[in-house]
XYZ file of C-alpha atoms in Angstrom:
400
model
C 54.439 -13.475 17.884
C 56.415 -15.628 20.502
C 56.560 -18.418 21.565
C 54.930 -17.864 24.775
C 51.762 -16.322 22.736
C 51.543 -19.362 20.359
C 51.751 -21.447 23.339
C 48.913 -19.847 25.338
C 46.711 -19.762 22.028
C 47.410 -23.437 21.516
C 46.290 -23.774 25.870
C 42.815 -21.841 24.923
C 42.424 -24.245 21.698
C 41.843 -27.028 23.848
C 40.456 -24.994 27.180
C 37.067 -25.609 27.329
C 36.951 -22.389 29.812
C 38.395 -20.037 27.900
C 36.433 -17.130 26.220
C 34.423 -18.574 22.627
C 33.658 -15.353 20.168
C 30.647 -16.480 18.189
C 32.082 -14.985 14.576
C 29.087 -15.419 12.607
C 26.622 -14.039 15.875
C 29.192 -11.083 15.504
C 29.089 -10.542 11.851
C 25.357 -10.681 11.733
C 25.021 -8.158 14.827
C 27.700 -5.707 12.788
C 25.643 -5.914 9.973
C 22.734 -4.767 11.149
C 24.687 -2.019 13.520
C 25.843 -0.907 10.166
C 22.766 -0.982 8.445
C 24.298 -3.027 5.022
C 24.029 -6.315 3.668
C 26.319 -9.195 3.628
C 27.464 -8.609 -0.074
C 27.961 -5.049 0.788
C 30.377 -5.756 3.846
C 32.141 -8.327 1.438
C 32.824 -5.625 -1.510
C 34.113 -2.718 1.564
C 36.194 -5.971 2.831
C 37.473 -6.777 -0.205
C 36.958 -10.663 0.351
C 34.931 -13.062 -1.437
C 32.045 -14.065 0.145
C 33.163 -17.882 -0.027
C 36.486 -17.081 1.685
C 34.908 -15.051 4.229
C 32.252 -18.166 5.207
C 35.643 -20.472 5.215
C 37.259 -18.321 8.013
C 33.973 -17.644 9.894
C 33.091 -21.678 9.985
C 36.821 -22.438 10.614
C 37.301 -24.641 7.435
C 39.897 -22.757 5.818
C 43.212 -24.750 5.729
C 45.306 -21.519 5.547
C 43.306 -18.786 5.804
C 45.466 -15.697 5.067
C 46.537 -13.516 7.920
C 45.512 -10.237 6.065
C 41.932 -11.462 5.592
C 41.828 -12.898 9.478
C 42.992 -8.936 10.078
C 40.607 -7.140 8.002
C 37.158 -9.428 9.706
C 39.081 -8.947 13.084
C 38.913 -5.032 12.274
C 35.133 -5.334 10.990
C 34.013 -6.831 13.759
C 36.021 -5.045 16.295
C 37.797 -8.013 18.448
C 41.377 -8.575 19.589
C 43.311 -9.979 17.530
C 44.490 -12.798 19.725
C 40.296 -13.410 20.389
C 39.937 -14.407 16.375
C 42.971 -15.979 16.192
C 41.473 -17.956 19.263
C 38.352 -18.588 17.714
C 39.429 -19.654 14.315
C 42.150 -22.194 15.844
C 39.140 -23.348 17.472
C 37.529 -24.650 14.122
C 40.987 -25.813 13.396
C 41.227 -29.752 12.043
C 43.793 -31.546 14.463
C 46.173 -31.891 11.229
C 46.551 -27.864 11.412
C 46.983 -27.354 15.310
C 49.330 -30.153 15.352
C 51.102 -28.133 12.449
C 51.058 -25.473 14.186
C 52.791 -27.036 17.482
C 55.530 -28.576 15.422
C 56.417 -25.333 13.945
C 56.759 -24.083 16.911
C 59.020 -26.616 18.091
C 61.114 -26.256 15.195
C 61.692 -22.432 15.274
C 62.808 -23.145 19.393
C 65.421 -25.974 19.109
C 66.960 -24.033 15.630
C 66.812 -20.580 17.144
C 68.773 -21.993 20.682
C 70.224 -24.793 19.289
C 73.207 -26.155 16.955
C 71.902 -29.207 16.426
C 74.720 -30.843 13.507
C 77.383 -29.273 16.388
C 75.742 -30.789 19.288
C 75.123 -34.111 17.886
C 78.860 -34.061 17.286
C 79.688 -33.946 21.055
C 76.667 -36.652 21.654
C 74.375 -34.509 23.401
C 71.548 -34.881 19.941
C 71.560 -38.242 18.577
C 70.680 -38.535 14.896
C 67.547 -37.743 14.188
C 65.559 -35.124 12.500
C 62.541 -36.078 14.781
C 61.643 -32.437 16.613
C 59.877 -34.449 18.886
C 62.858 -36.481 20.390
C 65.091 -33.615 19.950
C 62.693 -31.014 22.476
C 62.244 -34.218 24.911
C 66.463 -34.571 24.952
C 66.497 -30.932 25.973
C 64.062 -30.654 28.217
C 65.034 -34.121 30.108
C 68.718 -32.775 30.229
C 67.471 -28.840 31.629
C 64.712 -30.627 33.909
C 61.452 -28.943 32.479
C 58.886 -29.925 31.342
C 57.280 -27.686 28.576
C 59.325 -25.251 25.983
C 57.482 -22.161 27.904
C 59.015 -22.911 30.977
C 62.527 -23.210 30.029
C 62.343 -19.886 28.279
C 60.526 -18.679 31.158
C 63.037 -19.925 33.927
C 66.392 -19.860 32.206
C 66.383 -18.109 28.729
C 64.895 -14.990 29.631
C 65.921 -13.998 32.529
C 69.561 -15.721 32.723
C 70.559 -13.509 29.458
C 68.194 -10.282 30.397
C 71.381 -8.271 31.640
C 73.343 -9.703 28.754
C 74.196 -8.466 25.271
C 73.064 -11.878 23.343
C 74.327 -13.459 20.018
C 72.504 -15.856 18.528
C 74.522 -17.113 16.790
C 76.534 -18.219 18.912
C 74.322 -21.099 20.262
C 77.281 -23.238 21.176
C 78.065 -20.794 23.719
C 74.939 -19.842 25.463
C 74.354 -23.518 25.819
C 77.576 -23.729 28.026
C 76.117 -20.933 29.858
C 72.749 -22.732 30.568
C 74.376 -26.205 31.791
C 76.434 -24.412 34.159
C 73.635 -21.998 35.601
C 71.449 -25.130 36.065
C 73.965 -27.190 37.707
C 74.845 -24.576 39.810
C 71.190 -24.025 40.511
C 70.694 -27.997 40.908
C 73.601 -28.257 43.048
C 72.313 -25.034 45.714
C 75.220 -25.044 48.013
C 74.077 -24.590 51.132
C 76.967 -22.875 52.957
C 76.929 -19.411 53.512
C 79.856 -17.279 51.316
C 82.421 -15.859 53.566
C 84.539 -13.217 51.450
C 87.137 -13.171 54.794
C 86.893 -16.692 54.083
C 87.855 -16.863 51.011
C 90.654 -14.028 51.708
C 92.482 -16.392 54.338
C 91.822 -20.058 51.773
C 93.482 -17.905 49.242
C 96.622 -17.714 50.264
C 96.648 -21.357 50.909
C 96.284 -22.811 47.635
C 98.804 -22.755 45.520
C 100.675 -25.900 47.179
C 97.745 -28.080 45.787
C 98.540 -27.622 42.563
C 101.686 -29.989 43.291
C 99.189 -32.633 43.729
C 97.838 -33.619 40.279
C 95.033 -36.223 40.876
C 93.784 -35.036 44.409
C 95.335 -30.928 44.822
C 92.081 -29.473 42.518
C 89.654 -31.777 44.457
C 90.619 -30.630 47.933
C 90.933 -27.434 47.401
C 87.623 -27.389 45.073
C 85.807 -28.960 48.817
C 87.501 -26.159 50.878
C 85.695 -23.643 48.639
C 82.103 -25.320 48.914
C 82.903 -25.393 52.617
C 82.666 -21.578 52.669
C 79.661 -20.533 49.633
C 81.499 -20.940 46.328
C 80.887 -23.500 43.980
C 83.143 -24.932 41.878
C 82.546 -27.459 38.753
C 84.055 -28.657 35.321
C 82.356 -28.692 32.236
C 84.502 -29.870 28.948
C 85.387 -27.382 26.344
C 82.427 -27.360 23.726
C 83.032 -26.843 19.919
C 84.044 -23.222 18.449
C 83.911 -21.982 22.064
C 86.685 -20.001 23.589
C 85.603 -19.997 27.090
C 88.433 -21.050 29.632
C 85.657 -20.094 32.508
C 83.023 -18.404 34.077
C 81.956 -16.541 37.236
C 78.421 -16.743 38.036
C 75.893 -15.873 41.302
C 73.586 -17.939 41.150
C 70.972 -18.453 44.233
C 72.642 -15.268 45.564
C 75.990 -17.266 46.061
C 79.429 -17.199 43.909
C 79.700 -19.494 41.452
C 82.743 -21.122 39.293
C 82.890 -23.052 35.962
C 85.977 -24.089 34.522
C 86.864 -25.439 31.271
C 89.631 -27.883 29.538
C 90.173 -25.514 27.068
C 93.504 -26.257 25.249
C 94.122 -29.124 28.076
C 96.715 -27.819 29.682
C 96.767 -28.319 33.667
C 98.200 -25.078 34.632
C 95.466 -23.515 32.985
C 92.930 -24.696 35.068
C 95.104 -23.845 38.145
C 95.336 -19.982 36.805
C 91.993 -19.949 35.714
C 90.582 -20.504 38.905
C 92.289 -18.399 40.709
C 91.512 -15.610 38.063
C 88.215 -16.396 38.649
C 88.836 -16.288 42.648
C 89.405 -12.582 41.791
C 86.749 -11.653 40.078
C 84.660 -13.272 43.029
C 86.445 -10.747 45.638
C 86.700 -7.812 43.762
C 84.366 -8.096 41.104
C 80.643 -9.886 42.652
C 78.377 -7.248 42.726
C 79.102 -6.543 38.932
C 78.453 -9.571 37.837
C 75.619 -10.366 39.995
C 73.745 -7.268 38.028
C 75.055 -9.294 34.976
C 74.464 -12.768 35.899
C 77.753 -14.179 34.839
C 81.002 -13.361 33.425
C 82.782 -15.694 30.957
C 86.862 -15.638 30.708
C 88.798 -15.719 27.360
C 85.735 -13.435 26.037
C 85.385 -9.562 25.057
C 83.744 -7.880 28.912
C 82.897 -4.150 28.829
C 81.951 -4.421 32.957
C 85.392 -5.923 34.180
C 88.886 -5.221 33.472
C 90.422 -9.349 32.608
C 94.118 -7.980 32.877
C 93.785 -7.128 36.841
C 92.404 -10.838 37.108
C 95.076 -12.203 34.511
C 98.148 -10.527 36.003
C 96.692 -11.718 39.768
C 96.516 -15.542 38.867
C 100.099 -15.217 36.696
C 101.945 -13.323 39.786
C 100.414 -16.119 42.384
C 101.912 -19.326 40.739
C 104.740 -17.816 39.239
C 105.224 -14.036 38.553
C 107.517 -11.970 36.706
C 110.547 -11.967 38.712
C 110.618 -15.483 39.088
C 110.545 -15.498 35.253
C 113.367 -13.435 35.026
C 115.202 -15.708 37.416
C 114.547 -19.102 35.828
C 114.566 -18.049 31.550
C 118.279 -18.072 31.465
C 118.306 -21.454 33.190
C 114.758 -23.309 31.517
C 116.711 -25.881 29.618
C 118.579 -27.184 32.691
C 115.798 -29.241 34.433
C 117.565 -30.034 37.664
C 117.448 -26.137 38.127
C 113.694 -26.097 36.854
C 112.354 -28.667 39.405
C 114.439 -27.024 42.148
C 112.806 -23.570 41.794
C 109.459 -25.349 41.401
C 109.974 -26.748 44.975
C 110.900 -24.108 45.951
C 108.088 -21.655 45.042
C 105.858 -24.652 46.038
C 104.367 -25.310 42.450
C 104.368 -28.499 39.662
C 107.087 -28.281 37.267
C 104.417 -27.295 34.517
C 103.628 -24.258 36.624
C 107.360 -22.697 35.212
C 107.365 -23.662 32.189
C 103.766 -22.368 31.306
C 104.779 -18.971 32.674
C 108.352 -18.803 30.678
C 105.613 -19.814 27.552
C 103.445 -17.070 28.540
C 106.206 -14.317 29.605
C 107.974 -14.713 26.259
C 104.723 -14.318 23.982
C 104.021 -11.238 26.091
C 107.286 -9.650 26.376
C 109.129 -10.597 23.242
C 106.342 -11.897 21.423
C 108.093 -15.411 21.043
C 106.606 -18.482 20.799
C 107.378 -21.259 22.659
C 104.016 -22.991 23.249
C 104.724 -26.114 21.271
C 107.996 -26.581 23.533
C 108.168 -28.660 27.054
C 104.879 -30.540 26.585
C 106.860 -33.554 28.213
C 106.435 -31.822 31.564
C 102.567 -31.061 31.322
C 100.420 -33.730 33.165
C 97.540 -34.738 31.941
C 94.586 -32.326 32.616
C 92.231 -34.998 32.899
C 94.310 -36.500 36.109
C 93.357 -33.377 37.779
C 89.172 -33.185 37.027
C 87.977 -36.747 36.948
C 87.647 -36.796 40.749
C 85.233 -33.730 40.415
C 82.606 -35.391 38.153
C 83.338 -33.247 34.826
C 80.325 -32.275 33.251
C 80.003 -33.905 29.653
C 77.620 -33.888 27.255
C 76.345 -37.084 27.322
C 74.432 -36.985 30.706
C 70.764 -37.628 30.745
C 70.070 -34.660 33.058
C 71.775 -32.130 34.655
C 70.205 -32.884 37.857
C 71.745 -36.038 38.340
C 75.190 -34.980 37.094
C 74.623 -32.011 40.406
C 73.256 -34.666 42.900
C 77.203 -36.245 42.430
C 78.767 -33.101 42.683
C 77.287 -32.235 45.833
C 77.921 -35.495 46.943
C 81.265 -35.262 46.514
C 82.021 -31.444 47.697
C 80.138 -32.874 51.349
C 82.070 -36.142 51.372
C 84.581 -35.166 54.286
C 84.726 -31.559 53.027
C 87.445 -30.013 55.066
């Protein structure tokens, strides 16, 4: 039974409207339809006649689901109508019982709750109470029903689901509801976006304000940019989602490492051109994990040529220890110094299969230079809907 079932039950419980079954009106009318006594309905039913009076007067603590079955066959009801009308004669010690464990089996089924109160989005506590009032605040609902009615459901319908990979799925949910919070209102232009393409790779040169101006000039034209920090065990550098019938991006500061977010947005850029109407069937589309629907090479290979592509590689790996040379070609191809060395990191791991990802780190920036002005989404926030309210207000603050 779900979730949704229990919670209408529980609704009728207290409903003084909904339908009452009279179970012992019932049992008395079947007896005489049948033509038998009460001890004779007992021996077909196999109960005793005390347990029997127990479930009919509703003062069985636990009555036992194959005995609720058997009197809800004798008597010919639905089985939801008995289970109605014996949570009826319920004490208030069992229904609430019967709340908590529902709220139990939803925040361990969609929730890692030691992970998550690592990062400081659960405090500690083993109260279920506080811990389905922390989600709820954060998501904006306001019952368990309707968060697995408005985001649950139908955000993962098109998607193949793990549960056990709660970590990630909860990524997935923040971003969808900021993005929903948020609801750009500018219409998407794909020509748009075509022409601002081309454009944006000087930005990157400009570590504290390069991500936030170019981040506006997207809004300005229907897609949606925002930052969310990496969350524990997942993988994800990003994400491409349509949400309110609009393009979407998330980006992550997986590994921390500035060019990455640089390429990773402009991977996702291509997936918005090329690849929208798959994922809008799909709802979203995560980078750095396993997609049957969309080909990540094409989108890989695109953001990699853009900054700094193959042939510039083959130019500059003879020459990376010399930096004068290094910051020369950088100018030149109108990209930060990090930009060349990432790509002669990731050129040699896929060409040679060398390793070199431990070298230059004197010439990364600091990723976090580049995000702060965009509000990164942590984990700490008392609701998403706030955290979207500043986003917005910053993407409209002299957007270009």
């Amino acid at each position: 039974m779900s979730n949704f079932e229990i919670d209408n039950l529980l609704k009728s419980v207290f409903d003084d409207k909904s339908k009452d079954i009279d179970l012992k009106q019932l049992f008395e009318d079947k007896l005489l339809e049948y033509d038998i006594t009460k001890t004779k309905a007992f021996n077909i039913l196999s109960i005793d006649k005390d347990v029997f009076e127990d479930i009919i007067s509703g003062s069985a603590k636990q009555p036992s689901i194959i005995n609720v079955l058997k009197i809800a066959q004798f008597l010919e009801v639905e089985l939801n109508d008995i289970v109605n009308a014996v949570l009826k004669n319920q004490s208030k010690e069992n229904i609430a019982a019967l709340e908590k464990a529902k709220k139990v089996s939803f925040i361990v089924k969609n929730f890692d709750i030691k992970k998550l109160g690592k990062i400081g989005f659960f405090y500690d506590t083993d109260n279920v109470d506080i811990l389905i009032e922390r989600v709820l605040n954060f998501f904006g609902f306001d019952s368990i029903n309707e968060y697995e009615t408005e985001i649950s459901k139908p955000l993962f319908s098109s998607s193949r689901r793990n549960f056990s990979d709660k970590m990630k799925d909860f990524w997935i949910i923040s971003a969808h509801q900021c993005f929903k919070s948020i609801n750009n209102p500018n219409n998407f232009n794909r020509e748009q976006l075509k022409e601002l393409i081309v454009k944006i790779k000087p930005y990157c040169q400009d570590v504290e304000n390069g991500l936030l101006t170019v981040c506006k000039a997207l809004y300005s034209i229907g897609v949606t940019v925002i930052i969310q920090h990496q969350l524990v065990n997942t993988q994800v550098r990003g994400g491409t989602f349509v949400v309110n019938g609009k393009p979407c991006i998330v980006l992550t500061d997986l590994n921390k490492r500035y060019p990455t977010i640089w390429t990773t947005l402009i991977h996702e850029l291509h997936h918005v051109l090329f690849d929208l109407e798959i994922i809008e069937k799909t709802n979203f589309h995560l980078t750095g994990e396993p997609d049957l629907f969309l080909i990540e090479e094409k989108a890989d290979d695109f953001s990699m040529e853009y900054f700094f592509g193959v042939d510039k590689f083959n130019f500059i790996k003879s020459h990376i220890t010399n930096k004068f040379i290094v910051e020369k070609f950088a100018k030149e191809s109108e990209v930060h110094i990090s930009f060349v060395y990432s790509a002669f990191r990731y050129y040699q791991d896929k060409f040679y299969k060398k390793n070199y990802y431990g070298s230059f780190n004197e010439f990364f920036p600091n990723s976090s230079l580049a995000i702060a002005k965009i509000n990164p989404l942590n984990w700490k926030e008392n609701n998403l809907k706030d955290v979207a309210l500043k986003i917005k207000e910053i993407f409209e603050l002299n957007t270009l």
